C-alpha positions as CSV (number, residue, x, y, z in Angstrom):
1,X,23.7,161.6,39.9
2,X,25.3,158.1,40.6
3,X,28.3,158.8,43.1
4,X,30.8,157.5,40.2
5,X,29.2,159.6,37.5
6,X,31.1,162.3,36.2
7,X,30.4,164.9,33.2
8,X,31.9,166.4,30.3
9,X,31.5,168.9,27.4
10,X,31.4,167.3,23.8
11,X,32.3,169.4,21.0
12,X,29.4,171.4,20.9
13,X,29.6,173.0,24.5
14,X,26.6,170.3,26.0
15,X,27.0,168.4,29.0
16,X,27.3,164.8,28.9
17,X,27.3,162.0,31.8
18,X,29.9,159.4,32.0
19,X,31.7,157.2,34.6
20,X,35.4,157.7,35.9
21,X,36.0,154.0,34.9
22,X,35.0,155.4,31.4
23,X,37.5,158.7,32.2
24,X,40.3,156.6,33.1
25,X,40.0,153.8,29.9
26,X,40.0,157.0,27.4
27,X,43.0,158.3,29.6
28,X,44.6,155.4,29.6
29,X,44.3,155.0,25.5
30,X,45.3,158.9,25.4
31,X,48.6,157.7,27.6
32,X,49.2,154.5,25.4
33,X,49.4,156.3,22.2
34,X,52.1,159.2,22.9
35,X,53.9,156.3,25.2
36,X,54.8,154.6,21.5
37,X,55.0,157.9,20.2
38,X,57.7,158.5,22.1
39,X,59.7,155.2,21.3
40,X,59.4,156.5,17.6
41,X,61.2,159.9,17.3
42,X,64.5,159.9,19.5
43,X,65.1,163.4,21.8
44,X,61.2,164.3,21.1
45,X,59.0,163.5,24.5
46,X,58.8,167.0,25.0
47,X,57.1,167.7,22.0
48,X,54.7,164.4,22.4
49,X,53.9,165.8,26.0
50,X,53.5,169.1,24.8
51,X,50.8,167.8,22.3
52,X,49.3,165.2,24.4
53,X,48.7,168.1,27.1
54,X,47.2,170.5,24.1
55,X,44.8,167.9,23.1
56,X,44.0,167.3,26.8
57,X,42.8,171.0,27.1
58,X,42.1,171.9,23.5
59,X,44.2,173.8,23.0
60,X,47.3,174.4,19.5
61,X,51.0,174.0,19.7
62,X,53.4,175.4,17.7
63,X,56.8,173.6,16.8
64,X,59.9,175.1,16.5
65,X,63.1,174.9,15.0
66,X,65.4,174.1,11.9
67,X,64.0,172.3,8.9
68,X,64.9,168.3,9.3
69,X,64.1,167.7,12.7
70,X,60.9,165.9,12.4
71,X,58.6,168.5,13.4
72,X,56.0,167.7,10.0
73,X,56.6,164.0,11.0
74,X,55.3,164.3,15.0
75,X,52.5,166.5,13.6
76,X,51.2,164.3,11.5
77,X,52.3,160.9,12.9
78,X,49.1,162.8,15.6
79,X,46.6,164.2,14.0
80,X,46.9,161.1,11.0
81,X,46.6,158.3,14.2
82,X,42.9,159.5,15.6
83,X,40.7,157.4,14.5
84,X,36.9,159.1,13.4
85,X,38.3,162.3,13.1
86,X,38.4,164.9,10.5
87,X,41.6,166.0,9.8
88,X,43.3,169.2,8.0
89,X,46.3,169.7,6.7
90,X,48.3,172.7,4.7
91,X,52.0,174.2,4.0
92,X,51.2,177.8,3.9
93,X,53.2,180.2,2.1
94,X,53.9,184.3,1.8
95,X,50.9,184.9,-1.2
96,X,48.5,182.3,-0.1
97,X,44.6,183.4,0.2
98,X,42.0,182.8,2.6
99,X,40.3,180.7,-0.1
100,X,42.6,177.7,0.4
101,X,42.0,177.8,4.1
102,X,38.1,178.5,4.6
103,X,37.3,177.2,1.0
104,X,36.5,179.2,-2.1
105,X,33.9,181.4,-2.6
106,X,30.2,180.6,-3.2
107,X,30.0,182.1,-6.8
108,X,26.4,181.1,-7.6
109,X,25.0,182.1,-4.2
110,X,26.8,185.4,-4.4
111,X,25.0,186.0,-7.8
112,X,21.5,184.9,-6.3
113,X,21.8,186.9,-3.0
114,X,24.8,189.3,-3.2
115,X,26.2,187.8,-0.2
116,X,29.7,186.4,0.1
117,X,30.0,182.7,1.8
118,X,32.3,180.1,1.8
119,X,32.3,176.7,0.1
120,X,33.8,174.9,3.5
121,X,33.2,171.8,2.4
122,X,36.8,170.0,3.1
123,X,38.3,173.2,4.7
124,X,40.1,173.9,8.4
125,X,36.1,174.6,9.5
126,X,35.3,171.1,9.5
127,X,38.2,170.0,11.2
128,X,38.7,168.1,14.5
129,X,42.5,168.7,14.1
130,X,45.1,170.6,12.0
131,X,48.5,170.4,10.9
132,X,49.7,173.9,10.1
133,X,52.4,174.0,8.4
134,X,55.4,176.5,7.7
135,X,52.9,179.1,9.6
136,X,55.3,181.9,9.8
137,X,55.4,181.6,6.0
138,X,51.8,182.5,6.2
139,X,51.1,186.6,5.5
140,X,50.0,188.3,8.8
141,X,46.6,188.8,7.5
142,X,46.1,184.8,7.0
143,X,47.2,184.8,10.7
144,X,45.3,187.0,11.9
145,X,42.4,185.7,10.3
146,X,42.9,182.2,11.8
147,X,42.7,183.7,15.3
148,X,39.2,183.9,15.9
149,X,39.1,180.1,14.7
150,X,41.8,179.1,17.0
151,X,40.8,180.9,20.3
152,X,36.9,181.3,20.0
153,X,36.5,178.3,17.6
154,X,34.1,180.5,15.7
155,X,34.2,181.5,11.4
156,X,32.5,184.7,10.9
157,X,32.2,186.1,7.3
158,X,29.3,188.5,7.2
159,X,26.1,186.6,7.2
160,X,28.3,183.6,7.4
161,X,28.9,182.3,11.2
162,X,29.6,178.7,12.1
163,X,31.2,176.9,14.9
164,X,34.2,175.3,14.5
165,X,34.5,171.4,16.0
166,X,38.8,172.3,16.1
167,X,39.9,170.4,19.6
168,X,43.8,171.0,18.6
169,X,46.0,172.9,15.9
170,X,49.8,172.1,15.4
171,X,52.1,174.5,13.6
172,X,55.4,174.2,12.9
173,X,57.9,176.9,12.0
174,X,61.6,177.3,11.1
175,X,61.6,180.8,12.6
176,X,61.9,181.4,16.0
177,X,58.4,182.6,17.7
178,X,60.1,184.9,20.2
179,X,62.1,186.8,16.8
180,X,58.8,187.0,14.9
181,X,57.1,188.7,18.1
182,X,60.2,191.0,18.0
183,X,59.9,192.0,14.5
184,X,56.4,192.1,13.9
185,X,54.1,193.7,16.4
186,X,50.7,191.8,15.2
187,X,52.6,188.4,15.8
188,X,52.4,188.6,19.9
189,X,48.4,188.4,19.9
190,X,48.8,185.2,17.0
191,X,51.6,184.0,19.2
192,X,49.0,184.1,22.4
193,X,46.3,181.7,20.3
194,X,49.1,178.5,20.8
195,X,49.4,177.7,24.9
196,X,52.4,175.3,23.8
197,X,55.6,176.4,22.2
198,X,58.1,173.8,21.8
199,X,61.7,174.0,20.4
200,X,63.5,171.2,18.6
201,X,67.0,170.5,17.7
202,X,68.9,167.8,16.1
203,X,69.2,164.7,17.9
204,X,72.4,165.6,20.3
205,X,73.4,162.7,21.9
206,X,75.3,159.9,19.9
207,X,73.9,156.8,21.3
208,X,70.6,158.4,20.5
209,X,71.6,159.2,16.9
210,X,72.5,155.2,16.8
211,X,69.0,154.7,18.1
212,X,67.1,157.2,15.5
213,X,69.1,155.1,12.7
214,X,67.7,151.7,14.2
215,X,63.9,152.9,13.9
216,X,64.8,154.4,10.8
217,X,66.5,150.9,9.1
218,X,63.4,148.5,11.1
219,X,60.7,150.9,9.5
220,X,59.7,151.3,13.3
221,X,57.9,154.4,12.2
222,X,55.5,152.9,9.9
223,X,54.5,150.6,12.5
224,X,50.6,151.3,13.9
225,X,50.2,153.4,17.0
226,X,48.1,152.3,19.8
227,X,44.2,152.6,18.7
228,X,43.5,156.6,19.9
229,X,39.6,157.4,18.7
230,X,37.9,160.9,18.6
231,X,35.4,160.2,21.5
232,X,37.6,159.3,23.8
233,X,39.5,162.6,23.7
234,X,36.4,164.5,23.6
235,X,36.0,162.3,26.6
236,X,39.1,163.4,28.3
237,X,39.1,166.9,27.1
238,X,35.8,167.5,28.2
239,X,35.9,166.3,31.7
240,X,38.9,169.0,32.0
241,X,36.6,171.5,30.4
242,X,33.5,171.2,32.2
243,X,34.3,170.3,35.9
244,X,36.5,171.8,38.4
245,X,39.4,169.6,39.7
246,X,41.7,171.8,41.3
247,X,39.8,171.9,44.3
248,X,42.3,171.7,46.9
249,X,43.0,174.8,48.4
250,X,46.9,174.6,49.5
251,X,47.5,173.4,45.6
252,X,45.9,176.4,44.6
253,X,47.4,178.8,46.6
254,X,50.6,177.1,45.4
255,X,49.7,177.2,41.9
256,X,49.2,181.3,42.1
257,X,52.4,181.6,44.3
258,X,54.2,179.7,41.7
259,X,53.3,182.2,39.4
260,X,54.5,184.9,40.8
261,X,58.4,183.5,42.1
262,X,58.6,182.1,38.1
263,X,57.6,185.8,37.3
264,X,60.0,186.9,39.4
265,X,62.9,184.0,38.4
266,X,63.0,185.4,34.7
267,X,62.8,189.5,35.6
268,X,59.9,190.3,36.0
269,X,58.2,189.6,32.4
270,X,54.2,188.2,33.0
271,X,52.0,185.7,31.5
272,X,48.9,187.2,30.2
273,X,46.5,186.0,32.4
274,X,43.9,184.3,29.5
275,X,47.6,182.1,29.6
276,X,47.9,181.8,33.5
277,X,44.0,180.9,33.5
278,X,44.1,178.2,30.7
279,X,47.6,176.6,32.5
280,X,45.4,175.9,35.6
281,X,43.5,173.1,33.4
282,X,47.0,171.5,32.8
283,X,47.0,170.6,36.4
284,X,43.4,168.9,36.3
285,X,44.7,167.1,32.8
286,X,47.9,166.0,34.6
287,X,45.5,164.7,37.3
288,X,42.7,162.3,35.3
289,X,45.9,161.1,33.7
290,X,47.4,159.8,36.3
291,X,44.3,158.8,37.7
292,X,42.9,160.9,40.6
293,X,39.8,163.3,40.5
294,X,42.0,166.2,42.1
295,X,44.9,167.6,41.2
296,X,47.7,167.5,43.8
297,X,51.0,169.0,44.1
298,X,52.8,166.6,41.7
299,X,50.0,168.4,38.7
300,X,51.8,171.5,39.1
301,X,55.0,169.8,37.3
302,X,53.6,170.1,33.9
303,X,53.2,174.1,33.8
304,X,56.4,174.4,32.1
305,X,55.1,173.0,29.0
306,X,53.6,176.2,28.8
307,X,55.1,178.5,30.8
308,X,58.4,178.5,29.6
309,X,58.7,180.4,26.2
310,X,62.4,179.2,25.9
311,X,64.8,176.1,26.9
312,X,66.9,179.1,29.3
313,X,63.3,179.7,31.5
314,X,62.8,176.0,32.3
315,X,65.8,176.1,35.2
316,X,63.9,179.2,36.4
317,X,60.6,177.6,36.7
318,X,62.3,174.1,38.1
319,X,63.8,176.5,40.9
320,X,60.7,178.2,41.7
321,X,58.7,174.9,41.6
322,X,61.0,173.1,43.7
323,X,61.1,175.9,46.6
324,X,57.3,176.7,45.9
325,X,56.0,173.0,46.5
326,X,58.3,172.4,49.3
327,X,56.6,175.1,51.0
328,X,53.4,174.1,50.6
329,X,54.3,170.0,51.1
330,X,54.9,171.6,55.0
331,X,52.6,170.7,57.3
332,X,53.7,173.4,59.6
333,X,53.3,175.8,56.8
334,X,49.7,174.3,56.4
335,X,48.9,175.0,60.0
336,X,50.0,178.5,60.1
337,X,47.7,179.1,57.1
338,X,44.6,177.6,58.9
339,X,45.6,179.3,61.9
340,X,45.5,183.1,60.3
341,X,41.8,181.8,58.7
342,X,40.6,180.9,61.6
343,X,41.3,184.3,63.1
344,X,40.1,186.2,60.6
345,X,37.1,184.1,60.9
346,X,36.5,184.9,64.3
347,X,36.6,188.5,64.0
348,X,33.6,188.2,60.5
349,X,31.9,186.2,63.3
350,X,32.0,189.5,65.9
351,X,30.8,192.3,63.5
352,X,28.1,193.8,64.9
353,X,24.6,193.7,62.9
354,X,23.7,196.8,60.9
355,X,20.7,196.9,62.3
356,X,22.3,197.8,65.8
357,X,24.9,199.8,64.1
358,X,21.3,201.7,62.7
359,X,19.2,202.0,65.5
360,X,18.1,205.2,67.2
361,X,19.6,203.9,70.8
362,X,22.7,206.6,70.3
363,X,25.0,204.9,72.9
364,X,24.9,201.7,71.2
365,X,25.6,202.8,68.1
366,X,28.5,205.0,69.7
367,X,29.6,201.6,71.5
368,X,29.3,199.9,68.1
369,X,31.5,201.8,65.7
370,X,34.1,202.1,68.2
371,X,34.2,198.1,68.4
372,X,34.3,198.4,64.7
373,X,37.4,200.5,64.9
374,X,39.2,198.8,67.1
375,X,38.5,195.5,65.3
376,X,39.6,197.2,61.7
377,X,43.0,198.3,63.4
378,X,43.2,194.2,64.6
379,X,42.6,192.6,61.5
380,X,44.8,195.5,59.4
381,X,47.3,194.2,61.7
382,X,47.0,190.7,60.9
383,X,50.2,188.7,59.6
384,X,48.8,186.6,56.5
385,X,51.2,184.5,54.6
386,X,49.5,182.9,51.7
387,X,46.9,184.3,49.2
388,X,43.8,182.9,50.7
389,X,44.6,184.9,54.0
390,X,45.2,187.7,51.9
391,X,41.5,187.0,50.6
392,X,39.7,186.3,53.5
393,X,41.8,189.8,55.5
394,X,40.5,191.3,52.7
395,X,37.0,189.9,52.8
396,X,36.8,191.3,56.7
397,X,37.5,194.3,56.3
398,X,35.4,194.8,53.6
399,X,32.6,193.5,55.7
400,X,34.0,196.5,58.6
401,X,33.3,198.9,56.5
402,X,29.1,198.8,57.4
């Protein structure tokens, strides 16, 4: 492979080559597109970051707050602006079927064969993107029945099993997520299926409401957006899906710590980890987009698009970022690291071979297992201070144990 070739997973899970120069021109249209976005709905960049970032990973947003706050507008604004896509849009309500989201039933085949299938033909199966919404309007069965097509990007109906080309679902709600999961037990595992929740509020400063009027009054919002097409977010998207570009080790040691002081910063309540694995991609996104081919400490910014389930957490995760990265910025802190490695390493390199450790010579293997011993109570004794020292104590004393 040419030394600036690079791959990526199209929509049906096979790997493609490309180029970075490619990478970076699809980026760079990806970048240009939410950049005007942004210069159309006053007080929103959050929500444009939140769903630039979701259709960098492919993964769904939901949208948050009270009715008039342009939630619809961002939402479709999106998913109406990719060109070559298929697109999906529905206002769900408390009584509505499965029929209006995976298309009606196949009357004539069920009368040939006996078998139930959908017509899908036009339905959210096809889709490349979604606009959901009202969603909490939506009964929990409709929900749930949407969850395998979010997270697995499957449809199974008996016989019936198709994947699903869906790259990114937004939803929108007046409720508030965290409520819902409160009342209704079901609604924490639909919750999960959305890595992005963002809230919105009515524009708050006044010399931004003078600015929303201006864009209203010039029709600003009815001008075209920058030229975003299909490919190059399956592009994107799939050179975050199918390499690895968190590769550096003190970033990832940082990106676990992080974790765990956020954790810590808001009492104790986790992430599930299918949510702490996904947010690792957000780093290799916020990489390619600012053009590098690894993520770097500056990647690890991002993670409180989705790690903070309400405004009150994001001066939580600031805090632990701040003191987090600072740590591991230290060159001193790097060097104690290494150092504690390169000890550990030293004593794997003295284990004695099993085959000495088996032999019939009695002494030696007396002489052997009481090196072993003593070596076991060294390395149990070992200081480490960051998670791959942890590992790698752990690895040696696993490798003791003969």
């Amino acid at each position: 492979m040419a030394k600036n070739a690079v791959t990526y997973l199209d929509l049906a899970g096979k790997s493609k080559t490309t180029t970075w120069d490619e990478v970076f021109r699809a980026t760079n249209a990806v970048k240009a597109f939410f950049t005007e976005l942004c210069g159309r709905f006053v007080e929103r960049d959050q929500v444009a970051e939140a769903v630039k970032y979701a259709l960098m990973i492919r993964e769904h947003v939901l949208i948050h707050g009270p009715g008039g706050s342009a939630k619809t507008a961002v939402a479709d604004t999106v998913i109406q602006g990719i060109q070559d896509a298929q697109i999906w849009s529905m206002d769900f309500s408390k009584f509505m079927g499965e029929s209006r989201v995976f298309g009606d039933f196949d009357v004539k085949h069920a009368q040939e064969t006996g078998e139930l299938r959908h017509l899908i033909r036009g339905s959210l199966v096809e889709a490349n993107f979604a606009n959901l919404g009202e969603f909490s309007d939506a009964s929990m069965e409709l929900q749930r029945a949407l969850m395998r097509v979010l997270n697995e990007r499957q449809f199974i109906r008996g016989p019936q099993k198709l994947k699903v080309p869906l790259i990114t679902a937004v939803a929108n709600t007046n409720f508030d997520p965290l409520q819902e999961r409160a009342r209704h037990m079901g609604f924490e595992a639909v919750l999960d299926r959305f890595m992005f929740w963002v809230r919105v509020v009515y524009v708050e400063k006044p010399e931004n409401e003078m600015e929303m009027l201006d864009i209203f009054l010039e029709r600003k919002q009815d001008r075209p957006l920058p030229p975003l097409k299909l490919d190059d977010i399956v592009m994107a998207s799939g050179v975050v899906l199918g390499m690895n570009l968190l590769t550096n080790l003190y970033v990832k040691q940082a990106f676990r710590e992080l974790r765990s002081a956020f954790v810590a910063a808001r009492g104790g309540r986790r992430m599930s980890d299918r949510r702490w694995l996904k947010s690792a991609q957000i780093l290799e996104a916020s990489a390619i987009l600012n053009g590098k081919t690894e993520a770097d400490f500056d990647d690890l910014r991002p993670l409180s698009l989705v790690w903070c389930e309400s405004p009150d957490e994001e001066k939580h995760f600031i805090k632990a970022y701040d003191d987090v990265v600072a740590k591991w910025r230290s060159d001193q802190h790097k060097q104690v690291v290494d150092a504690e490695i390169k000890l550990l390493d030293d004593y794997a390199g003295t284990v004695p071979d099993s085959a000495v450790i088996n032999a019939y010579d009695l002494p030696a293997v007396f002489m052997a297992r009481r090196r072993l011993n003593d070596m076991t109570k060294a390395v149990q004794q070992a200081i480490t201070t960051s998670p791959a020292s942890s590992k790698k104590k752990s690895d040696v004393l696993v490798s003791l144990e003969l």
